[in-house]
Short mmCIF file of C-alpha atoms in Angstrom, two decimals:
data_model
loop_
_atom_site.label_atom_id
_atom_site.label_comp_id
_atom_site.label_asym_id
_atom_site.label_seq_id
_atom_site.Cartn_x
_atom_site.Cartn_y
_atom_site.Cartn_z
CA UNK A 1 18.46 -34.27 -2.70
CA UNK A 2 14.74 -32.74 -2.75
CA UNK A 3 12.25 -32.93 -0.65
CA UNK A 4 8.94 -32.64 -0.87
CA UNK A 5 8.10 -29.44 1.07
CA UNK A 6 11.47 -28.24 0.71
CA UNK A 7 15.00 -28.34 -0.63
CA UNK A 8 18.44 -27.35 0.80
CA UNK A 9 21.82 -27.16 -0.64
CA UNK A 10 24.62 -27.98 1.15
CA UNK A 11 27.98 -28.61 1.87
CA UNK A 12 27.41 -31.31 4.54
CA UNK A 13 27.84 -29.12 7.27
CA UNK A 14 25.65 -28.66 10.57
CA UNK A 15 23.07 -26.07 10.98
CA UNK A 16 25.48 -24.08 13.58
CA UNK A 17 28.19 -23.10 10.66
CA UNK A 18 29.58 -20.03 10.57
CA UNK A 19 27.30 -17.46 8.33
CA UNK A 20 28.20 -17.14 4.96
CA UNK A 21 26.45 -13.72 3.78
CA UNK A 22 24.03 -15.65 1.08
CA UNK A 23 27.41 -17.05 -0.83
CA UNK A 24 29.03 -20.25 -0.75
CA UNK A 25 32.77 -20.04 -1.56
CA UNK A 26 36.07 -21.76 -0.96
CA UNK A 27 33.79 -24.71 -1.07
CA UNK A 28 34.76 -28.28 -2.60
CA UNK A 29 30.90 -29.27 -3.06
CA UNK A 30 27.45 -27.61 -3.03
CA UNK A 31 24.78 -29.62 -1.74
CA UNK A 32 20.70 -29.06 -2.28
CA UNK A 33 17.71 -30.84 -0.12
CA UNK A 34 14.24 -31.18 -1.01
CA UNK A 35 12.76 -32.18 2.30
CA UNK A 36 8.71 -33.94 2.06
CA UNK A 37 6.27 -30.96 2.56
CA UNK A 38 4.11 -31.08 5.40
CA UNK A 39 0.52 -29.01 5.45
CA UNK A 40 -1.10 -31.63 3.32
CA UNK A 41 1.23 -30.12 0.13
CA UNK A 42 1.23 -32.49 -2.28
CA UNK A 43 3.89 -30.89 -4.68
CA UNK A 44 7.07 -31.43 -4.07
CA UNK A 45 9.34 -28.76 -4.29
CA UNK A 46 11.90 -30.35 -6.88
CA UNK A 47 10.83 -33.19 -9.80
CA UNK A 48 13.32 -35.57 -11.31
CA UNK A 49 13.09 -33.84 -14.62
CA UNK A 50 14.22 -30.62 -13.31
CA UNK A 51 16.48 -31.63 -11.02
CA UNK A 52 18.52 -33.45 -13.83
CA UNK A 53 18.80 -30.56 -15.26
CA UNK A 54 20.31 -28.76 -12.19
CA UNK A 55 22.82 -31.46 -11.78
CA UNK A 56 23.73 -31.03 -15.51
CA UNK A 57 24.40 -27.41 -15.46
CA UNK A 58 26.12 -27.28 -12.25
CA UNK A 59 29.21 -29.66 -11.90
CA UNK A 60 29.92 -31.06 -8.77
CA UNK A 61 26.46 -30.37 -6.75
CA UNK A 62 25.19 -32.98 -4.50
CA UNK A 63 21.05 -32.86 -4.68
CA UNK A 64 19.66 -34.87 -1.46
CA UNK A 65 15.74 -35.55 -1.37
CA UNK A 66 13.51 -36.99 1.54
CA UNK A 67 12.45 -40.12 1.28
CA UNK A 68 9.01 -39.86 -0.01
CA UNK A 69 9.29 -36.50 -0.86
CA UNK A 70 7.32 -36.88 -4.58
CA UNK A 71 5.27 -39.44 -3.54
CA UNK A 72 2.43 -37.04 -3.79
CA UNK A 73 2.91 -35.79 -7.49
CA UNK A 74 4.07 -39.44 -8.57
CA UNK A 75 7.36 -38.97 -8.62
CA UNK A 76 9.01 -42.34 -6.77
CA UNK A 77 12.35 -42.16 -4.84
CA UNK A 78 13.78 -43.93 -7.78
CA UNK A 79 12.71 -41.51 -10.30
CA UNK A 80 15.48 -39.09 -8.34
CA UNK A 81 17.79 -41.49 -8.11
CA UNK A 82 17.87 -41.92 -11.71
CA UNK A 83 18.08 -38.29 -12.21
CA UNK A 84 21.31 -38.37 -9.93
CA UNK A 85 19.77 -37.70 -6.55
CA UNK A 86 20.47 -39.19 -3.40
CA UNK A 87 17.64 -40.14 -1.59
CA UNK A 88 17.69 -39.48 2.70
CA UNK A 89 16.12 -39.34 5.63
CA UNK A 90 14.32 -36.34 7.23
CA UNK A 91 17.21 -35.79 9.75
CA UNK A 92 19.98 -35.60 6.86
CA UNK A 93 17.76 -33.01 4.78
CA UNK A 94 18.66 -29.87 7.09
CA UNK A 95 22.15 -29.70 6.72
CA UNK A 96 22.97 -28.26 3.45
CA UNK A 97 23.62 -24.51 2.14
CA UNK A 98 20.16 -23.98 0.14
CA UNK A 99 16.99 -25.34 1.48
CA UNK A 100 14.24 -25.05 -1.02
CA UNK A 101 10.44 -25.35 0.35
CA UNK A 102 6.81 -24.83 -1.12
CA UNK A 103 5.29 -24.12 1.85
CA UNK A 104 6.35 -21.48 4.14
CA UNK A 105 8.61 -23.59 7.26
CA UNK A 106 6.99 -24.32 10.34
CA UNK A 107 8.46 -23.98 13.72
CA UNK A 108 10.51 -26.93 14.14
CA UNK A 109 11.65 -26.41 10.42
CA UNK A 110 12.82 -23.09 11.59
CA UNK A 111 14.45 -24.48 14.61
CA UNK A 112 16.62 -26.95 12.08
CA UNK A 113 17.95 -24.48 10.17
CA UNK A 114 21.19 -22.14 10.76
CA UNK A 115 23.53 -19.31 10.75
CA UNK A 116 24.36 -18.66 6.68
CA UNK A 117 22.26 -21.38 5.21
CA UNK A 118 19.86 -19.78 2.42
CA UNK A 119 15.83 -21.15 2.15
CA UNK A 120 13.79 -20.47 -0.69
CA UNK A 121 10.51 -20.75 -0.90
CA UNK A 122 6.94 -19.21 -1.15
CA UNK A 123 7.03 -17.42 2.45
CA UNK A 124 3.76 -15.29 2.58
CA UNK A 125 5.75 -12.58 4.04
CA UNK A 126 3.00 -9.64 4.21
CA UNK A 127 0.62 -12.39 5.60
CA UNK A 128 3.42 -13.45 8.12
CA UNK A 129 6.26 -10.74 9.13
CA UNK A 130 6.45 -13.02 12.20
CA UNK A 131 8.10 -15.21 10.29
CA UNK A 132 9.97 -13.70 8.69
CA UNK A 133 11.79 -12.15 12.44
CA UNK A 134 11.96 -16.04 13.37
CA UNK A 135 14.51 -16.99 10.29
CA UNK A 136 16.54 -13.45 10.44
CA UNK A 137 17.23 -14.44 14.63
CA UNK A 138 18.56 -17.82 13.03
CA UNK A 139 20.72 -15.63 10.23
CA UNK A 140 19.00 -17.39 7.38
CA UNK A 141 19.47 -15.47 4.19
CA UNK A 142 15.66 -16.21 2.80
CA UNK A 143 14.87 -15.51 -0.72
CA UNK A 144 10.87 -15.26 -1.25
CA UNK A 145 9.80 -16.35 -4.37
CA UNK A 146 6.62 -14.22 -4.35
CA UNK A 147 8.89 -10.84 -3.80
CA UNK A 148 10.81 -11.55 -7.24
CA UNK A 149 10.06 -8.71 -8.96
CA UNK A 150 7.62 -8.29 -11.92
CA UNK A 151 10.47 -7.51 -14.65
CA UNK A 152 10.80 -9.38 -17.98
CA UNK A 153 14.12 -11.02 -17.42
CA UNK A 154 12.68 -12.44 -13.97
CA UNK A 155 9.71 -14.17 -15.61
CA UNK A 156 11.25 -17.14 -15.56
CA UNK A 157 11.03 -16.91 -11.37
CA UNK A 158 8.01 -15.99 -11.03
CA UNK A 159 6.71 -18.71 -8.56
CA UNK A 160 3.16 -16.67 -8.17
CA UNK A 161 1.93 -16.05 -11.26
CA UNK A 162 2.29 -20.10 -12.14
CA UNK A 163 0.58 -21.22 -8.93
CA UNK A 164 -2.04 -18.42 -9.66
CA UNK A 165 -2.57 -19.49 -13.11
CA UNK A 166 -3.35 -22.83 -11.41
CA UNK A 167 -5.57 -21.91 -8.84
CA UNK A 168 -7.77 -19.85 -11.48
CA UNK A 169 -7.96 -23.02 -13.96
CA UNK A 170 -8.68 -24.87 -10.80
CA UNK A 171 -11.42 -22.28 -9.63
CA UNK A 172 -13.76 -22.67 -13.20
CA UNK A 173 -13.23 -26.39 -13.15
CA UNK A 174 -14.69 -26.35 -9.55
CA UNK A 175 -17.51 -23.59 -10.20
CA UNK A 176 -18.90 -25.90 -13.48
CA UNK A 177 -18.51 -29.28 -11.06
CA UNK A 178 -20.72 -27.75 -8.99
CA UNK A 179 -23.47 -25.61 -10.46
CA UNK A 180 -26.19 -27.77 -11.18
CA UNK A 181 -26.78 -25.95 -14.82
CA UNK A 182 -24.52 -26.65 -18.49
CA UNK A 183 -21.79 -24.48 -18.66
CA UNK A 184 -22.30 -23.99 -22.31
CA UNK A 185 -24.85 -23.60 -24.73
CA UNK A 186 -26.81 -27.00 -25.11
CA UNK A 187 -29.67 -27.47 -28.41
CA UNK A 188 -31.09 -31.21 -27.81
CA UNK A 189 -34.25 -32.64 -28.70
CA UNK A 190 -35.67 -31.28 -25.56
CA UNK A 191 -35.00 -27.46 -26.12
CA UNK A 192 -32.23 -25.57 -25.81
CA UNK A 193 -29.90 -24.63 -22.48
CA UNK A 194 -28.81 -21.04 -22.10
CA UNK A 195 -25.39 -20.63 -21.13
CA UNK A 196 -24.33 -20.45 -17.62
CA UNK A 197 -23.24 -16.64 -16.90
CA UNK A 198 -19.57 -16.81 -15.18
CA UNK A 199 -18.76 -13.46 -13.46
CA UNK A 200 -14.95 -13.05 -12.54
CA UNK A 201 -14.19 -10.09 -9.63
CA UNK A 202 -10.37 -9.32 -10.99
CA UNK A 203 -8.34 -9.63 -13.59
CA UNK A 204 -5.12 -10.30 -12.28
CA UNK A 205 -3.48 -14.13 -13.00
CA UNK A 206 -5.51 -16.20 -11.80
CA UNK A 207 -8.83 -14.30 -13.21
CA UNK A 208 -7.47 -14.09 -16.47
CA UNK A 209 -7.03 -18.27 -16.58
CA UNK A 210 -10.07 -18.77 -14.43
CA UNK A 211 -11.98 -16.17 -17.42
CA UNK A 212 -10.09 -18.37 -20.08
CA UNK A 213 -11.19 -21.90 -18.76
CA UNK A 214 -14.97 -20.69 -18.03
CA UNK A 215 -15.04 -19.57 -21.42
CA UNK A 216 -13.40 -22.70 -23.42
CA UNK A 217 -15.95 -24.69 -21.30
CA UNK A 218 -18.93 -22.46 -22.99
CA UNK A 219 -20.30 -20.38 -20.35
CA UNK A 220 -20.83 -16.84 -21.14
CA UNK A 221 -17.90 -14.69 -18.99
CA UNK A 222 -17.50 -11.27 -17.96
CA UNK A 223 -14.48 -10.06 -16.10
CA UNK A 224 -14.63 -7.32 -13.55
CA UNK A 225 -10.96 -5.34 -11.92
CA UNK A 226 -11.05 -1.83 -10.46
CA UNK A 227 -8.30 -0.76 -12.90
CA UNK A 228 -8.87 0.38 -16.17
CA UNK A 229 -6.07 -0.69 -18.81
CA UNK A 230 -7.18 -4.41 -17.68
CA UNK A 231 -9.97 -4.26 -20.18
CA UNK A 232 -7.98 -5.46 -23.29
CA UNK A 233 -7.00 -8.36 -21.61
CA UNK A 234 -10.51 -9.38 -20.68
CA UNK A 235 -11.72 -8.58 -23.63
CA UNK A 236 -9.17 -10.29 -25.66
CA UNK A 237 -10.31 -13.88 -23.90
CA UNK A 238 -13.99 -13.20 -25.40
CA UNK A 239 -15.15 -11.89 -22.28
CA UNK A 240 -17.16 -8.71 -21.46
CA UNK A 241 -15.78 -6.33 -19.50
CA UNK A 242 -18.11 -4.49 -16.29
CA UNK A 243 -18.38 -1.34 -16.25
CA UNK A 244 -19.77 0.22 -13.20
CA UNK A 245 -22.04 3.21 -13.07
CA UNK A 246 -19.05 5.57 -11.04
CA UNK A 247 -15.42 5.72 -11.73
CA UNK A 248 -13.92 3.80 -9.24
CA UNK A 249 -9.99 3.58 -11.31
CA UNK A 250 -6.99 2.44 -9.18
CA UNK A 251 -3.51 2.07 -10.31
CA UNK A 252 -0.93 -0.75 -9.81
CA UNK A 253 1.48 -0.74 -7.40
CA UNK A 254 5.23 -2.41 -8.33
CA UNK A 255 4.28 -6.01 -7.88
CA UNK A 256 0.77 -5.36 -10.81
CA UNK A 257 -1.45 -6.04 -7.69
CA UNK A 258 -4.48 -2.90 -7.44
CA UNK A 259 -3.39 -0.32 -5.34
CA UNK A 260 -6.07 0.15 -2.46
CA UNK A 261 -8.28 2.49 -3.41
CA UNK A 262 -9.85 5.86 -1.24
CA UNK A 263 -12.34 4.23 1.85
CA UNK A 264 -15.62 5.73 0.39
CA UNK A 265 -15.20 4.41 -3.13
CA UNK A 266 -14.09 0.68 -1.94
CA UNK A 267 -17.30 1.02 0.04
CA UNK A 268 -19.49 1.84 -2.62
CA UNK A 269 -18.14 -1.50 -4.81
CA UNK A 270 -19.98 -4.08 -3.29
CA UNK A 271 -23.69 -2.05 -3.98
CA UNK A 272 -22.73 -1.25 -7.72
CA UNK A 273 -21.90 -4.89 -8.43
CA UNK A 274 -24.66 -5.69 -6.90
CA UNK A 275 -27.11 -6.09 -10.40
CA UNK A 276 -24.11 -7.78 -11.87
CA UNK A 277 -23.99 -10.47 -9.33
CA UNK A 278 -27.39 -10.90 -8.88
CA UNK A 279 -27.34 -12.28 -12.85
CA UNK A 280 -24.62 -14.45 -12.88
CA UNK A 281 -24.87 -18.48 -12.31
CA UNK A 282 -21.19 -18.11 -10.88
CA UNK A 283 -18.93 -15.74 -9.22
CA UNK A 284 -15.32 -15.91 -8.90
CA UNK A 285 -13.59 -13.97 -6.74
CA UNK A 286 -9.86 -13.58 -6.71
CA UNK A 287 -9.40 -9.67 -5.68
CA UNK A 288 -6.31 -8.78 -3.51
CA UNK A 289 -4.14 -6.31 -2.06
CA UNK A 290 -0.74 -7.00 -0.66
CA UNK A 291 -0.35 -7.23 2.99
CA UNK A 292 -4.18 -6.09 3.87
CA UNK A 293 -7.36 -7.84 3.97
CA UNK A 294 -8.87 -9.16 1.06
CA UNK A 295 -11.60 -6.06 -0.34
CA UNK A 296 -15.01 -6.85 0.56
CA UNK A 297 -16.92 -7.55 -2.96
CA UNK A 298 -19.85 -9.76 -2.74
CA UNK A 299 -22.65 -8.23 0.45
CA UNK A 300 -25.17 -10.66 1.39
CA UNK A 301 -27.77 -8.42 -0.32
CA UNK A 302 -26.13 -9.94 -3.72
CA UNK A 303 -26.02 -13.37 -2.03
CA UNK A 304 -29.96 -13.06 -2.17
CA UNK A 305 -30.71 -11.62 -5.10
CA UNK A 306 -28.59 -14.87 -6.96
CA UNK A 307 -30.79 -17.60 -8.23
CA UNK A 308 -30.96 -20.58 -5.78
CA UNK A 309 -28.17 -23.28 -6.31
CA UNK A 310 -25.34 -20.70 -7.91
CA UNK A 311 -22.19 -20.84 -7.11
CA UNK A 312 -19.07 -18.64 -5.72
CA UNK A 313 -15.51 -19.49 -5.74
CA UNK A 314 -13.63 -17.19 -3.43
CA UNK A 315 -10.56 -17.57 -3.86
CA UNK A 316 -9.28 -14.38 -1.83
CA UNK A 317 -10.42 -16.70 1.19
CA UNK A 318 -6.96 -16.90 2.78
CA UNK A 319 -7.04 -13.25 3.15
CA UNK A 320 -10.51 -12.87 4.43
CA UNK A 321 -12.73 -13.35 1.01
CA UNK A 322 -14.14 -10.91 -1.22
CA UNK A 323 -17.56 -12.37 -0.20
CA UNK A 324 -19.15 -11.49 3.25
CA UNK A 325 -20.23 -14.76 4.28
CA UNK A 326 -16.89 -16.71 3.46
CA UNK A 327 -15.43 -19.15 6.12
CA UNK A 328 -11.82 -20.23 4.93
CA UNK A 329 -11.53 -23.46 4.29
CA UNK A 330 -15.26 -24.29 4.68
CA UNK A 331 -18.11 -24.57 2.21
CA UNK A 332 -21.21 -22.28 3.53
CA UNK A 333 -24.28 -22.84 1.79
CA UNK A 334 -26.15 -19.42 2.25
CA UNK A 335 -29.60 -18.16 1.01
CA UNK A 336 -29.40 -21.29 -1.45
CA UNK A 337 -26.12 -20.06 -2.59
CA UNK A 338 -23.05 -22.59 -2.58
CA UNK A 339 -19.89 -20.29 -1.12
CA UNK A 340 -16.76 -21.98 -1.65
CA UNK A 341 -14.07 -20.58 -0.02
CA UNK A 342 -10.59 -23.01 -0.75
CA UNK A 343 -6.96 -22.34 0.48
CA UNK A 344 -4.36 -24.09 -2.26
CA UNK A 345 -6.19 -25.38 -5.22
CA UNK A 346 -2.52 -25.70 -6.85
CA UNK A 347 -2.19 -28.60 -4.52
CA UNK A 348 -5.17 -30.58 -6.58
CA UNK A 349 -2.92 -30.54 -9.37
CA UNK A 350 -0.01 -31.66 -8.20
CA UNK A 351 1.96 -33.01 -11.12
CA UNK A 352 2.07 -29.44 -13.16
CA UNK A 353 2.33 -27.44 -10.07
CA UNK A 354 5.25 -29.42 -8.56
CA UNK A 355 6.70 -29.23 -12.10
CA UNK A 356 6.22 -25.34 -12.86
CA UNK A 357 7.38 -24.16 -9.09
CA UNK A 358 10.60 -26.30 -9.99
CA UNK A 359 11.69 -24.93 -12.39
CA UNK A 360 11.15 -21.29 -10.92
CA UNK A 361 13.32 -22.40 -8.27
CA UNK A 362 16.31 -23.93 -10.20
CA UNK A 363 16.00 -20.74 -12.35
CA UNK A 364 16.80 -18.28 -9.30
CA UNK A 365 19.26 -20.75 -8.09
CA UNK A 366 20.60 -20.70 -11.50
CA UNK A 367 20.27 -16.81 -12.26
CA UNK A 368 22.71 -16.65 -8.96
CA UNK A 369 25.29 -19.18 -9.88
CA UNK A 370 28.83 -17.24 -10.30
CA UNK A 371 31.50 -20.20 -11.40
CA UNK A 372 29.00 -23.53 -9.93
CA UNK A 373 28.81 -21.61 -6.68
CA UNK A 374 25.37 -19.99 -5.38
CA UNK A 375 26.79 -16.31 -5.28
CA UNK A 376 23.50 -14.16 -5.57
CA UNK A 377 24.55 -10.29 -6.35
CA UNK A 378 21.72 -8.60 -3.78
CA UNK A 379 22.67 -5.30 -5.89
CA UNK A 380 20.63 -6.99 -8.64
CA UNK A 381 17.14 -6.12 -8.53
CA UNK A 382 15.69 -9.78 -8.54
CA UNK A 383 17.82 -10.91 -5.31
CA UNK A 384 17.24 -7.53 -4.09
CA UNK A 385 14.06 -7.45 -3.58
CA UNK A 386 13.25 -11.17 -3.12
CA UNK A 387 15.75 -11.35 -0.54
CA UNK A 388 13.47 -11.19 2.78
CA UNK A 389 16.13 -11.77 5.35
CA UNK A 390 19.89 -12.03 5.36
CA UNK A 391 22.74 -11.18 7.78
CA UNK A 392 20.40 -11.29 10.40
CA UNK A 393 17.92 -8.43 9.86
CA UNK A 394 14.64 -8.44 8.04
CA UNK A 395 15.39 -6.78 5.14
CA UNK A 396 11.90 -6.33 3.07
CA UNK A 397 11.09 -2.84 3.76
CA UNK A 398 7.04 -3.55 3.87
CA UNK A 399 7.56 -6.42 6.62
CA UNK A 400 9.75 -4.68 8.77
CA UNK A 401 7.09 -1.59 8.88
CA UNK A 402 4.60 -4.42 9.60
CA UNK A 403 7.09 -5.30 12.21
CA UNK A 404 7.47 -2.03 13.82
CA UNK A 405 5.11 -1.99 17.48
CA UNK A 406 2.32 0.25 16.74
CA UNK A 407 2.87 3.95 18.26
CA UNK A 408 0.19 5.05 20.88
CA UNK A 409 -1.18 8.01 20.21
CA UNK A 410 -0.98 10.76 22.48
CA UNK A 411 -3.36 12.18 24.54
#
């Protein structure tokens, strides 16, 4: 059964079981739920097409989805019938081993599930160690499926990168909707259009695809990132590559995110990119770091020196924006400039996001299969460091620190 915002497997058994570590043995049948998403998600969390592949590689698995639960990618109940689903009611959805979500659970999601069921999902879990307290207290063993670890034989899991890839296509398509200039280079009868200039603050996922799009749509792009070796794979998509007038180099931490770099040189960033952003038609912001705020970028200085009517995309806005004047979830329109600021583009594209986080999903449920029973071997790197809670303690080392009370200091 899947839901739309999530999915559990189970054996049929009430929240209140007895825990079962993260494994599921001396069990007749294992049972998965996809329960409807709530948040205005639109993606389910399990298709038809994927989950008749799960019921074909794992014999004797019951798959229960919500009512409704696809409704918002197209998917009809019947479509998982066909695939062998069984189609329920909210109240049946909670009672399985596995519980697979999009969205992170809210309270009363929380509240429905139990001692030894396992839930993954995306769970923000720098962005909420709260959270992440809440399920170990219930002894949910939680695997987060933006902790899998950047390795090559866990590409196939990696939930982030494929909703980041979507939120940078999503980002261009949105900057060239609306800047009220061409994208590309236009002769007519008229004269000819200059291309619009696309500027792109980081090169991780999502501004390599949002560099990618801006550039197959004909705008002229150049790609900024504070670390170095990212300048091949700007360069590669036809883009140029900023150089600022002082080194300001960082490394990448574990997870291929920018490590933060020294207080005086982040400060500096916003005045050297200054002239850069002042020329561009379009900025597109996607900078982050890991459990801190979003760097500051874009000063209002830069705001206006940009032409009237350009456009930025921040799409760090859920961690406080790379632009000074972003409001999350609101469009600002400041010093003529149009500041858009949005929280889940992935959930505009609903059919191909529901699809891809799928089938990162079945693939860690399949990677810990051990004889058709979910088994996951936390010695292994991927469920060792995705795992964010199990056996009743938070066991992410960067969220518990976050979780630690803050020492006062003395004197």
């Amino acid at each position: 059964m899947v839901p739309r915002s999530g999915a559990v497997c189970s054996c049929s058994h009430a929240p209140s079981r007895p825990r079962h570590s993260g494994s599921f043995v001396d069990q007749r049948r294992t049972s998965l739920h996809t329960t409807k998403e709530i948040f205005n998600i639109r993606s389910p969390c399990l298709v038809p097409d994927v989950a008749d592949r799960l019921v074909a590689t794992v014999d004797d698995l019951e798959i229960r989805v919500e009512t409704g639960a696809g409704h918002g990618a197209y998917h009809e109940d019947a479509d998982y019938e066909a695939a062998g689903c069984s189609v329920v009611e909210r109240d049946a959805a909670f009672g399985t081993d596995i519980v697979t979500k999009v969205a992170p659970p809210s309270n009363d999601e929380i509240e429905r599930l139990g001692d030894g069921q396992v839930l993954i999902g995306l769970m923000t879990p720098l962005g909420r160690p709260a959270l992440a307290q809440a399920l170990a207290e219930r002894g949910v063993t939680t695997l987060a499926m933006e902790l899998v670890p950047r390795i090559s034989r866990a590409q196939k899991l990696d939930a982030l990168s494929a909703m980041s890839s979507i939120g940078g296509y999503r980002a261009a398509i949105l900057a060239a909707e609306r800047l009220p200039k061409f994208f590309p280079l236009l002769t007519t009868a008229a004269g000819t259009v200059r291309p619009a200039r696309v500027l792109v603050l980081g090169a991780g996922v999502a501004g390599l695809q949002a560099i990618a799009t801006a550039k197959r749509l004909g705008a002229k792009v150049f790609g900024y990132d504070i670390r170095e070796p990212t300048r091949e794979e700007v360069e590669s998509l036809g883009a140029s590559f900023v150089e600022l007038e002082v080194d300001i180099d960082a490394d990448e931490d574990e997870s291929g995110y920018a490590e933060e770099v020294e207080k005086e040189k982040q400060e500096r960033q916003p005045e050297l990119l200054k002239p850069h952003i002042a020329d561009a038609d379009v900025v597109i912001s996607t900078a982050l770091i890991p459990g801190k705020p979003a760097p500051l970028l874009v000063n209002e200085a830069a705001l206006e020196a940009m032409d009237p009517g350009s456009v930025i995309v921040d799409l760090a806005a859920p961690n406080g924006g790379n632009c000074a004047l972003t409001e999350t979830g609101t469009e600002v329109v400041a010093h003529d400039v149009q500041i858009l600021s949005p929280t889940n583009l992935p959930a505009e594209m609903p059919v191909h996001a529901s699809e891809l986080y799928a089938k990162t999903v079945v693939a860690m449920i399949e990677e810990g299969l051990e004889e058709d029973t979910f088994a996951p071997d936390f010695d292994d790197q991927i469920f060792a460091d995705a795992c964010l809670t199990r056996d009743g303690e938070v066991r992410n080392d960067r969220v518990r620190r976050l979780l630690e009370p803050v020492e006062e200091e003395k004197g």
